[in-house]
Coordinates of C-alpha atoms in Angstrom, one line a residue:
M1 CA -13.5 25.4 -17.6
S2 CA -10.8 23.3 -16.1
I3 CA -10.8 19.5 -16.6
P4 CA -11.8 17.6 -13.4
L5 CA -8.6 15.5 -13.4
L6 CA -9.2 13.8 -10.1
S7 CA -12.8 12.8 -10.9
T8 CA -11.6 11.5 -14.2
L9 CA -9.0 9.3 -12.4
I10 CA -11.7 7.9 -10.1
F11 CA -14.6 7.3 -12.6
F12 CA -12.8 6.5 -15.8
P13 CA -11.7 3.0 -14.7
I14 CA -15.1 2.4 -13.1
L15 CA -16.9 3.3 -16.4
G16 CA -14.3 1.4 -18.3
G17 CA -14.9 -1.7 -16.1
L18 CA -18.7 -1.4 -16.5
S19 CA -18.2 -1.1 -20.3
L20 CA -16.8 -4.6 -20.3
L21 CA -20.3 -5.8 -19.6
I22 CA -21.3 -5.1 -23.2
V23 CA -18.7 -7.6 -24.5
P24 CA -19.9 -11.2 -24.8
R25 CA -18.3 -13.2 -22.0
Q26 CA -16.9 -15.8 -24.4
Q27 CA -14.8 -13.1 -26.1
T28 CA -12.1 -13.2 -23.5
A29 CA -9.3 -11.8 -25.7
T30 CA -11.4 -8.6 -26.4
I31 CA -12.2 -8.3 -22.7
K32 CA -8.5 -8.5 -21.7
I33 CA -7.4 -6.0 -24.4
M34 CA -10.1 -3.5 -23.4
A35 CA -9.2 -3.8 -19.8
L36 CA -5.5 -3.2 -20.6
I37 CA -6.3 -0.2 -22.8
V38 CA -8.5 1.4 -20.0
S39 CA -5.6 0.8 -17.5
L40 CA -3.0 2.3 -19.8
I41 CA -5.2 5.4 -20.5
E42 CA -5.7 5.8 -16.7
F43 CA -1.9 5.6 -16.2
A44 CA -1.5 8.2 -19.0
L45 CA -4.0 10.5 -17.2
C46 CA -1.7 10.6 -14.2
A47 CA 1.0 12.3 -16.3
P48 CA -0.6 15.8 -16.3
I49 CA -0.9 15.6 -12.5
F50 CA 2.7 14.6 -12.1
L51 CA 3.9 17.3 -14.5
L52 CA 1.7 20.2 -13.3
F53 CA 2.0 19.5 -9.6
D54 CA 3.4 22.5 -7.7
K55 CA 6.0 21.2 -5.2
T56 CA 6.4 24.6 -3.5
T57 CA 3.1 24.6 -1.6
F58 CA 1.4 22.3 0.9
A59 CA -2.1 23.4 -0.2
M60 CA -4.4 20.9 -1.8
Q61 CA -4.2 21.0 -5.6
F62 CA -6.6 20.0 -8.5
V63 CA -9.3 20.8 -6.0
E64 CA -12.9 19.9 -6.8
V65 CA -15.7 20.8 -4.4
H66 CA -19.4 20.2 -5.1
P67 CA -22.3 20.2 -2.5
W68 CA -23.6 16.6 -2.1
I69 CA -25.8 16.1 1.1
K70 CA -26.4 19.7 2.2
A71 CA -28.4 18.8 5.3
L72 CA -25.2 17.1 6.8
H73 CA -22.7 19.5 5.2
I74 CA -21.3 16.6 3.1
N75 CA -19.5 17.6 -0.1
Y76 CA -18.0 15.8 -3.0
A77 CA -14.6 17.2 -2.3
L78 CA -11.3 16.1 -3.9
G79 CA -7.8 17.3 -3.7
I80 CA -4.2 16.1 -3.5
D81 CA -1.0 17.3 -1.9
G82 CA 2.6 16.1 -1.9
I83 CA 1.7 13.1 0.3
S84 CA -1.0 11.7 -1.8
V85 CA 0.1 12.5 -5.4
L86 CA 2.7 9.7 -5.5
F87 CA 0.1 7.0 -4.6
L88 CA -2.0 7.9 -7.6
L89 CA 0.9 7.0 -9.9
L90 CA 1.7 3.8 -8.0
T91 CA -2.0 2.7 -8.1
A92 CA -2.3 3.3 -11.8
L93 CA 1.0 1.4 -12.5
I94 CA 0.1 -1.6 -10.2
I95 CA -3.2 -2.1 -12.0
V96 CA -1.6 -2.2 -15.5
L97 CA 0.9 -4.8 -14.3
S98 CA -1.9 -6.8 -12.5
I99 CA -3.8 -7.0 -15.8
L100 CA -0.7 -8.2 -17.6
V101 CA 0.2 -10.8 -15.0
S102 CA -3.3 -12.2 -15.2
W103 CA -3.4 -12.5 -19.0
Q104 CA -3.1 -16.3 -19.0
S105 CA -3.5 -17.3 -15.4
I106 CA -7.2 -16.2 -15.1
T107 CA -9.3 -18.7 -17.2
T108 CA -12.7 -18.7 -15.4
K109 CA -15.1 -15.8 -15.2
V110 CA -12.6 -13.6 -17.1
Q111 CA -15.1 -10.8 -17.7
E112 CA -16.0 -10.5 -14.0
F113 CA -12.3 -10.6 -12.9
F114 CA -11.2 -7.7 -15.1
I115 CA -14.3 -5.7 -14.2
S116 CA -13.4 -6.2 -10.5
L117 CA -9.8 -5.0 -11.1
L118 CA -11.0 -1.8 -12.7
L119 CA -13.7 -1.1 -10.1
L120 CA -11.1 -1.6 -7.4
E121 CA -8.8 0.9 -9.2
G122 CA -11.5 3.6 -9.1
A123 CA -12.2 3.1 -5.4
M124 CA -8.5 3.2 -4.5
M125 CA -8.0 6.4 -6.5
G126 CA -11.0 7.8 -4.5
V127 CA -9.4 7.0 -1.2
F128 CA -6.2 9.0 -2.1
C129 CA -8.2 12.0 -3.5
A130 CA -11.0 12.5 -1.1
T131 CA -10.8 15.5 1.2
D132 CA -14.3 15.0 2.8
F133 CA -14.2 12.3 5.5
F134 CA -17.6 10.9 4.6
L135 CA -16.5 10.6 0.9
F136 CA -13.3 9.0 2.1
Y137 CA -15.2 6.4 4.1
I138 CA -17.4 5.6 1.1
F139 CA -14.4 4.8 -1.1
W140 CA -12.6 3.0 1.8
E141 CA -15.5 0.6 2.1
A142 CA -16.2 0.3 -1.6
M143 CA -12.7 -1.1 -2.3
L144 CA -13.4 -4.0 0.0
I145 CA -16.1 -5.4 -2.4
P146 CA -14.0 -6.1 -5.5
M147 CA -11.0 -7.2 -3.3
F148 CA -13.3 -9.6 -1.5
L149 CA -14.4 -11.1 -4.9
I150 CA -10.9 -11.3 -6.3
I151 CA -9.7 -13.4 -3.4
G152 CA -12.9 -15.4 -2.8
V153 CA -13.7 -16.3 -6.5
W154 CA -10.2 -16.6 -8.1
G155 CA -8.1 -17.5 -5.1
G156 CA -6.6 -20.8 -3.9
P157 CA -8.1 -23.9 -2.2
N158 CA -8.6 -22.1 1.2
R159 CA -9.9 -18.9 -0.4
I160 CA -13.2 -18.8 1.5
Y161 CA -11.5 -18.9 4.9
A162 CA -9.0 -16.2 3.8
T163 CA -11.7 -14.0 2.3
V164 CA -13.9 -14.1 5.3
K165 CA -11.0 -13.4 7.6
F166 CA -9.9 -10.5 5.5
F167 CA -13.4 -9.1 5.3
L168 CA -14.1 -9.4 9.1
F169 CA -10.8 -7.9 10.1
T170 CA -11.2 -4.9 7.8
L171 CA -15.0 -4.5 8.4
V172 CA -14.7 -4.4 12.2
G173 CA -11.9 -1.8 12.0
S174 CA -13.9 0.2 9.5
L175 CA -17.0 0.2 11.7
L176 CA -15.0 1.5 14.6
M177 CA -13.6 4.2 12.3
L178 CA -17.2 5.1 11.4
V179 CA -17.9 5.7 15.1
G180 CA -14.9 7.9 15.2
V181 CA -16.0 9.9 12.1
I182 CA -19.4 10.5 13.7
L183 CA -17.8 11.7 17.0
L184 CA -15.4 13.9 15.0
Y185 CA -18.4 15.4 13.1
Q186 CA -20.3 16.2 16.3
N187 CA -17.3 17.8 17.9
G188 CA -15.6 19.5 14.9
G189 CA -18.2 22.0 13.9
H190 CA -20.6 19.6 12.1
T191 CA -18.3 19.3 9.0
F192 CA -16.6 16.4 7.3
D193 CA -14.1 18.7 5.6
I194 CA -10.6 17.2 6.5
L195 CA -8.9 20.6 6.3
K196 CA -11.4 22.2 8.7
L197 CA -11.4 19.3 11.1
A198 CA -7.6 19.6 11.4
G199 CA -8.0 23.1 12.7
Q200 CA -10.2 22.3 15.7
P201 CA -9.0 22.4 19.3
Y202 CA -10.3 19.0 20.6
S203 CA -9.7 17.9 24.2
L204 CA -7.0 15.3 24.8
K205 CA -9.6 12.8 26.1
L206 CA -11.6 13.0 22.9
Q207 CA -8.4 12.9 20.8
L208 CA -7.3 9.7 22.5
I209 CA -10.7 8.1 21.9
L210 CA -10.6 9.1 18.2
F211 CA -7.0 8.0 17.9
W212 CA -7.8 4.4 18.9
A213 CA -11.0 4.4 16.9
F214 CA -9.0 5.3 13.8
F215 CA -6.2 3.0 14.9
A216 CA -8.6 0.0 14.6
A217 CA -9.1 0.6 10.9
F218 CA -5.7 1.9 9.9
A219 CA -3.6 -0.6 11.9
V220 CA -5.5 -3.5 10.5
K221 CA -4.9 -2.3 7.0
V222 CA -1.2 -1.6 7.4
P223 CA -1.2 -4.3 9.0
M224 CA 0.5 -3.7 12.3
W225 CA 1.3 -6.3 14.9
P226 CA -0.8 -7.9 16.4
V227 CA -3.7 -7.3 14.0
H228 CA -1.7 -8.6 11.0
T229 CA -2.9 -12.3 10.9
W230 CA -5.3 -11.8 8.0
L231 CA -2.5 -10.8 5.6
P232 CA -0.6 -14.0 5.2
D233 CA -3.8 -16.0 4.5
A234 CA -5.1 -13.3 2.1
H235 CA -1.8 -13.2 0.2
T236 CA -1.4 -17.0 0.1
E237 CA -4.9 -17.6 -1.4
A238 CA -5.2 -14.6 -3.6
P239 CA -4.4 -14.8 -7.3
A240 CA -1.1 -13.1 -8.4
A241 CA -2.9 -9.9 -9.3
G242 CA -4.7 -9.9 -5.9
S243 CA -1.4 -10.3 -4.0
V244 CA 0.3 -7.5 -6.1
I245 CA -2.6 -5.1 -5.3
L246 CA -2.6 -6.0 -1.7
A247 CA 1.1 -5.5 -1.3
G248 CA 1.4 -2.6 -3.8
V249 CA -1.5 -0.4 -2.8
L250 CA -4.1 -1.7 -0.3
I251 CA -1.9 -2.1 2.8
K252 CA -0.5 1.4 2.1
M253 CA -3.9 2.9 2.8
G254 CA -3.7 2.2 6.5
A255 CA -0.5 4.2 6.8
Y256 CA -2.0 6.8 4.5
G257 CA -4.9 7.1 7.0
F258 CA -2.5 7.8 9.8
L259 CA -0.9 10.5 7.7
R260 CA -4.1 12.1 6.5
F261 CA -6.2 11.9 9.7
S262 CA -4.6 10.8 12.9
L263 CA -1.5 13.1 12.8
P264 CA -3.0 16.4 11.6
I265 CA -6.4 16.1 13.2
L266 CA -5.3 14.5 16.5
P267 CA -1.9 16.1 17.2
D268 CA -2.0 15.9 21.0
A269 CA -3.1 12.2 21.0
T270 CA -0.4 11.5 18.3
R271 CA 2.3 12.9 20.6
E272 CA 0.8 11.0 23.6
M273 CA 0.8 7.7 21.7
M274 CA 4.2 8.1 20.1
L275 CA 6.0 5.7 22.4
P276 CA 3.4 2.8 22.1
M277 CA 3.4 3.2 18.3
L278 CA 7.2 3.1 18.2
V279 CA 7.2 -0.1 20.3
L280 CA 4.5 -1.8 18.2
S281 CA 6.6 -0.9 15.1
V282 CA 9.8 -2.4 16.2
I283 CA 8.0 -5.5 17.4
A284 CA 6.5 -5.8 13.9
I285 CA 9.9 -5.4 12.3
V286 CA 11.6 -8.1 14.3
Y287 CA 8.7 -10.5 14.6
G288 CA 7.9 -10.4 10.9
A289 CA 11.5 -11.0 10.0
I290 CA 11.9 -14.0 12.4
I291 CA 8.6 -15.5 11.2
C292 CA 9.9 -15.3 7.6
L293 CA 12.8 -17.6 8.5
A294 CA 10.3 -20.4 9.4
Q295 CA 8.1 -20.2 6.2
T296 CA 8.0 -22.9 3.6
D297 CA 5.5 -21.2 1.3
L298 CA 6.8 -18.6 -1.1
K299 CA 3.9 -16.2 -0.8
R300 CA 3.6 -16.5 3.0
L301 CA 7.2 -15.6 3.3
I302 CA 6.8 -12.5 1.3
A303 CA 3.6 -11.7 3.1
Y304 CA 5.3 -11.8 6.5
S305 CA 8.1 -9.7 5.1
S306 CA 5.5 -7.1 4.4
V307 CA 4.6 -7.0 8.1
S308 CA 8.3 -6.3 8.8
H309 CA 8.7 -3.7 6.1
M310 CA 5.5 -1.9 7.0
G311 CA 6.8 -1.8 10.6
F312 CA 9.6 0.4 9.2
V313 CA 7.0 2.7 7.7
T314 CA 5.1 3.2 11.0
L315 CA 8.4 3.6 12.8
G316 CA 9.5 6.4 10.6
M317 CA 6.0 7.9 10.7
F318 CA 5.7 8.1 14.5
A319 CA 9.3 9.3 14.9
L320 CA 7.5 12.6 14.1
N321 CA 10.4 14.3 12.4
Q322 CA 11.2 15.3 8.8
H323 CA 13.6 12.5 8.1
G324 CA 11.3 9.8 9.6
L325 CA 8.2 11.0 7.8
E326 CA 9.8 11.4 4.4
G327 CA 11.4 8.0 4.7
A328 CA 8.1 6.4 5.8
I329 CA 6.2 7.8 2.8
L330 CA 9.1 7.0 0.4
Q331 CA 9.3 3.5 1.8
M332 CA 5.6 3.0 1.2
I333 CA 6.2 3.6 -2.5
N334 CA 9.3 1.5 -2.4
H335 CA 7.6 -1.4 -0.7
G336 CA 4.8 -1.2 -3.3
V337 CA 7.3 -1.5 -6.1
V338 CA 9.6 -4.2 -4.6
T339 CA 7.0 -6.4 -3.0
G340 CA 4.7 -6.0 -5.9
A341 CA 7.5 -7.1 -8.2
L342 CA 8.2 -10.2 -6.0
F343 CA 4.6 -11.2 -6.2
L344 CA 4.5 -10.7 -9.9
A345 CA 7.6 -13.0 -10.2
I346 CA 6.1 -15.6 -7.9
G347 CA 2.9 -15.6 -9.9
M348 CA 4.8 -16.2 -13.1
V349 CA 6.8 -19.2 -11.8
Y350 CA 3.6 -20.6 -10.1
E351 CA 1.9 -20.7 -13.5
R352 CA 4.7 -23.1 -14.6
T353 CA 5.1 -25.2 -11.5
H354 CA 1.8 -25.0 -9.7
T355 CA 3.5 -25.1 -6.3
R356 CA 4.6 -22.5 -3.8
E357 CA 6.6 -24.8 -1.6
I358 CA 10.2 -23.6 -1.4
T359 CA 11.5 -27.1 -1.1
A360 CA 10.0 -28.1 -4.4
Y361 CA 12.3 -25.6 -6.2
G362 CA 16.0 -25.7 -6.9
G363 CA 18.3 -24.8 -9.7
L364 CA 16.1 -22.3 -11.4
A365 CA 19.2 -20.2 -12.2
T366 CA 20.0 -22.9 -14.8
T367 CA 16.5 -23.5 -16.2
M368 CA 15.3 -19.9 -16.1
P369 CA 18.3 -17.6 -16.1
V370 CA 16.5 -14.4 -17.2
F371 CA 13.9 -15.0 -14.4
A372 CA 16.8 -15.6 -12.0
G373 CA 18.3 -12.2 -12.9
F374 CA 15.0 -10.3 -12.4
F375 CA 14.4 -12.1 -9.0
L376 CA 17.9 -11.2 -7.9
L377 CA 17.4 -7.5 -8.5
F378 CA 14.1 -7.6 -6.6
T379 CA 15.8 -9.5 -3.7
L380 CA 18.6 -7.0 -3.5
A381 CA 16.1 -4.1 -3.5
A382 CA 14.2 -5.9 -0.7
V383 CA 17.3 -6.1 1.5
G384 CA 18.1 -2.5 0.9
L385 CA 21.2 -2.7 -1.2
P386 CA 22.7 0.8 -1.8
G387 CA 21.8 2.0 -5.3
T388 CA 18.3 0.4 -5.1
N389 CA 15.1 2.1 -3.9
G390 CA 14.9 0.1 -0.7
F391 CA 18.1 1.6 0.7
I392 CA 17.2 5.3 0.8
G393 CA 13.8 4.8 2.5
E394 CA 15.2 2.6 5.2
F395 CA 18.2 4.9 5.7
L396 CA 15.9 8.0 6.3
I397 CA 13.6 6.0 8.6
L398 CA 16.6 4.8 10.7
L399 CA 18.0 8.4 10.7
G400 CA 14.7 9.8 11.9
S401 CA 14.1 7.1 14.5
F402 CA 17.6 7.5 15.9
E403 CA 16.9 11.3 16.2
R404 CA 13.8 10.5 18.2
A405 CA 14.8 7.5 20.2
P406 CA 18.2 5.7 19.4
W407 CA 17.1 2.4 20.9
T408 CA 14.3 2.1 18.2
A409 CA 16.9 2.5 15.4
V410 CA 19.2 -0.2 17.0
V411 CA 16.4 -2.7 17.3
A412 CA 15.1 -1.9 13.8
A413 CA 18.5 -2.4 12.3
S414 CA 18.5 -6.0 13.5
G415 CA 15.4 -6.4 11.3
L416 CA 17.5 -5.4 8.3
I417 CA 20.1 -8.1 9.2
L418 CA 17.3 -10.7 9.5
G419 CA 15.8 -9.4 6.3
A420 CA 19.0 -10.0 4.4
W421 CA 19.2 -13.5 5.9
Y422 CA 15.7 -14.7 4.9
M423 CA 15.7 -13.1 1.4
L424 CA 19.2 -14.3 0.4
W425 CA 18.5 -17.7 1.9
L426 CA 15.2 -17.9 -0.1
Y427 CA 17.1 -17.0 -3.3
Q428 CA 19.8 -19.6 -2.6
R429 CA 17.2 -22.4 -2.1
I430 CA 15.2 -21.5 -5.2
F431 CA 17.9 -20.8 -7.7
F432 CA 21.2 -22.3 -6.5
N433 CA 20.4 -25.6 -4.9
E434 CA 20.6 -28.9 -6.8
V435 CA 18.2 -28.8 -9.7
N436 CA 14.9 -30.4 -8.8
E437 CA 13.8 -32.9 -11.5
A438 CA 10.4 -31.3 -11.6
M439 CA 12.0 -28.0 -12.5
H440 CA 13.5 -29.3 -15.8
G441 CA 12.0 -28.0 -19.0
L442 CA 10.4 -24.9 -17.6
K443 CA 9.7 -22.4 -20.4
P444 CA 11.6 -19.1 -20.1
L445 CA 9.9 -15.8 -19.6
D446 CA 8.0 -14.6 -22.7
L447 CA 7.9 -11.0 -23.9
R448 CA 4.7 -10.1 -22.0
E449 CA 6.2 -11.3 -18.7
I450 CA 9.5 -9.4 -19.3
L451 CA 7.6 -6.2 -20.1
T452 CA 5.5 -6.7 -17.0
L453 CA 8.7 -6.9 -14.8
L454 CA 10.7 -4.3 -16.6
P455 CA 8.9 -1.2 -15.2
M456 CA 9.7 -2.4 -11.6
V457 CA 13.4 -2.7 -12.5
L458 CA 13.5 0.8 -13.9
L459 CA 11.7 2.2 -10.8
I460 CA 14.1 0.3 -8.4
F461 CA 17.1 2.0 -10.0
W462 CA 15.5 5.4 -10.7
I463 CA 14.4 5.9 -7.1
G464 CA 17.5 4.3 -5.8
L465 CA 19.9 6.5 -7.7
Y466 CA 17.8 9.7 -7.8
P467 CA 15.5 9.7 -4.8
N468 CA 14.9 13.4 -4.9
A469 CA 12.6 12.7 -7.9
L470 CA 10.0 11.6 -5.3
L471 CA 11.3 13.3 -2.2
G472 CA 10.9 16.7 -3.9
F473 CA 7.1 16.2 -3.8
L474 CA 7.3 15.5 0.0
H475 CA 9.4 18.2 1.6
V476 CA 6.8 21.0 1.9
S477 CA 3.8 18.8 2.7
V478 CA 5.7 16.9 5.3
G479 CA 7.0 20.1 6.9
H480 CA 3.4 21.4 7.1
L481 CA 2.2 18.1 8.6
L482 CA 4.8 18.4 11.3
D483 CA 3.7 21.9 12.0
Q484 CA 0.2 20.6 12.6
V485 CA 1.4 17.8 14.8
N486 CA 3.5 20.3 16.9
G487 CA 0.6 22.7 17.2
L488 CA 2.0 25.5 15.1
G489 CA -1.2 25.7 13.1
L490 CA -3.2 26.5 16.2
A491 CA -1.2 28.2 18.8
G492 CA 1.6 29.7 16.8
Q493 CA 4.3 27.9 18.7
A494 CA 5.3 24.3 18.9
A495 CA 4.1 22.2 21.9
P496 CA 7.0 20.3 23.6
L497 CA 7.6 16.9 22.0
T498 CA 9.3 14.5 24.3
L499 CA 9.6 10.7 24.5
A500 CA 9.2 9.6 28.1
L501 CA 11.1 6.3 28.7
H502 CA 10.3 6.3 32.5
P503 CA 7.5 7.5 34.7

């Protein structure tokens, strides 16, 4: 009997989190150690999946299917392909680092905080593993609850406003997605099986309705312009771990939703909506970068940079070619690593200064030289320096978008210039201005903090210098996804794919 690896990845952190309830709440050290051990074991459990994964097939692997609600043909169905496997590894790593960065900063309701982190990990794993749309929706909604608590209970002074805004934006989008799921069930042979739904010939009118119903949920989560306004507030008020998870994993789920549902299930609507999605993407790239130049708060600046960087992801995705899609998926991983690392670093310096105002800093290269070195690496990766992971993803996206519509690549390239401007300017103001008196005497990074940042440094150079380590997982699955978008899975020949720039 084979081991249900995917179910283990989902329920082990959930059970591990609930096991913290048996520990007296005053024993905070024990709670932290147990939470870290659970997260490390979860990360280790990803190793067999990574090593045993077959890169030569687009079929779902490690499949688990069990009848659940027979009357509605709902199954407990799990499986992963080359698109989803990388996100399991990213999620497991991000949770380990989130626990480490919270080791000293979380001082109230410690037990509840680490339980929330582990419950959130289980729900996020479920999102990436589910192959039944109903099960996917359950996990999609379930992850809102611990994230709501993490921001609302352990966040900053305006945490209630940020939490309510985050919850309302995501809940409204999710409810519209639920309407779409029901419509899809009724018109797709009364099944929630994602693979079967992708093989049904829906009318263009129905596909367009479903596309926008799913867009409401996925675009909010990305977040795409103009439904991005919840993100800066959530990032600003969230504790360091909350910001790391938001940037590292949570906002990737919107783009993952497009990849898993909109493109393969609604191919005609995807091709029809290609131009509007490309336009929204380039607006997000330029708008997010320009807004970053006006920010005075460290976390808000990085939050708006996420709007710009995720614009690159949707640009590559809706270029609907191999280069663009592979670049988009790789950039999702890269953004999780780099932006997650930046939020980890900001959380560490905030513990020492208790301010996020950029003008309050200055001269940290003198007072915290090791920290300055780490932050420089993360900054260079964020601006896409060749040799770092940020370069190859952006290069593939620009290549793919140029193949589809050259003007989109030209406009997006201006976002790269603006990105270098605001990130290098940020670094100059924090580390190389005149030393602010309040910054004297800051303690250097300790061993725990260095070990927290080190995995991100290794990933930045590993992916940057050997991108095929990740791209190898994507080639076959992305090729199959493009076949589905082009209609090869149904008609045997590709439907014409054009980009109309005039009536």
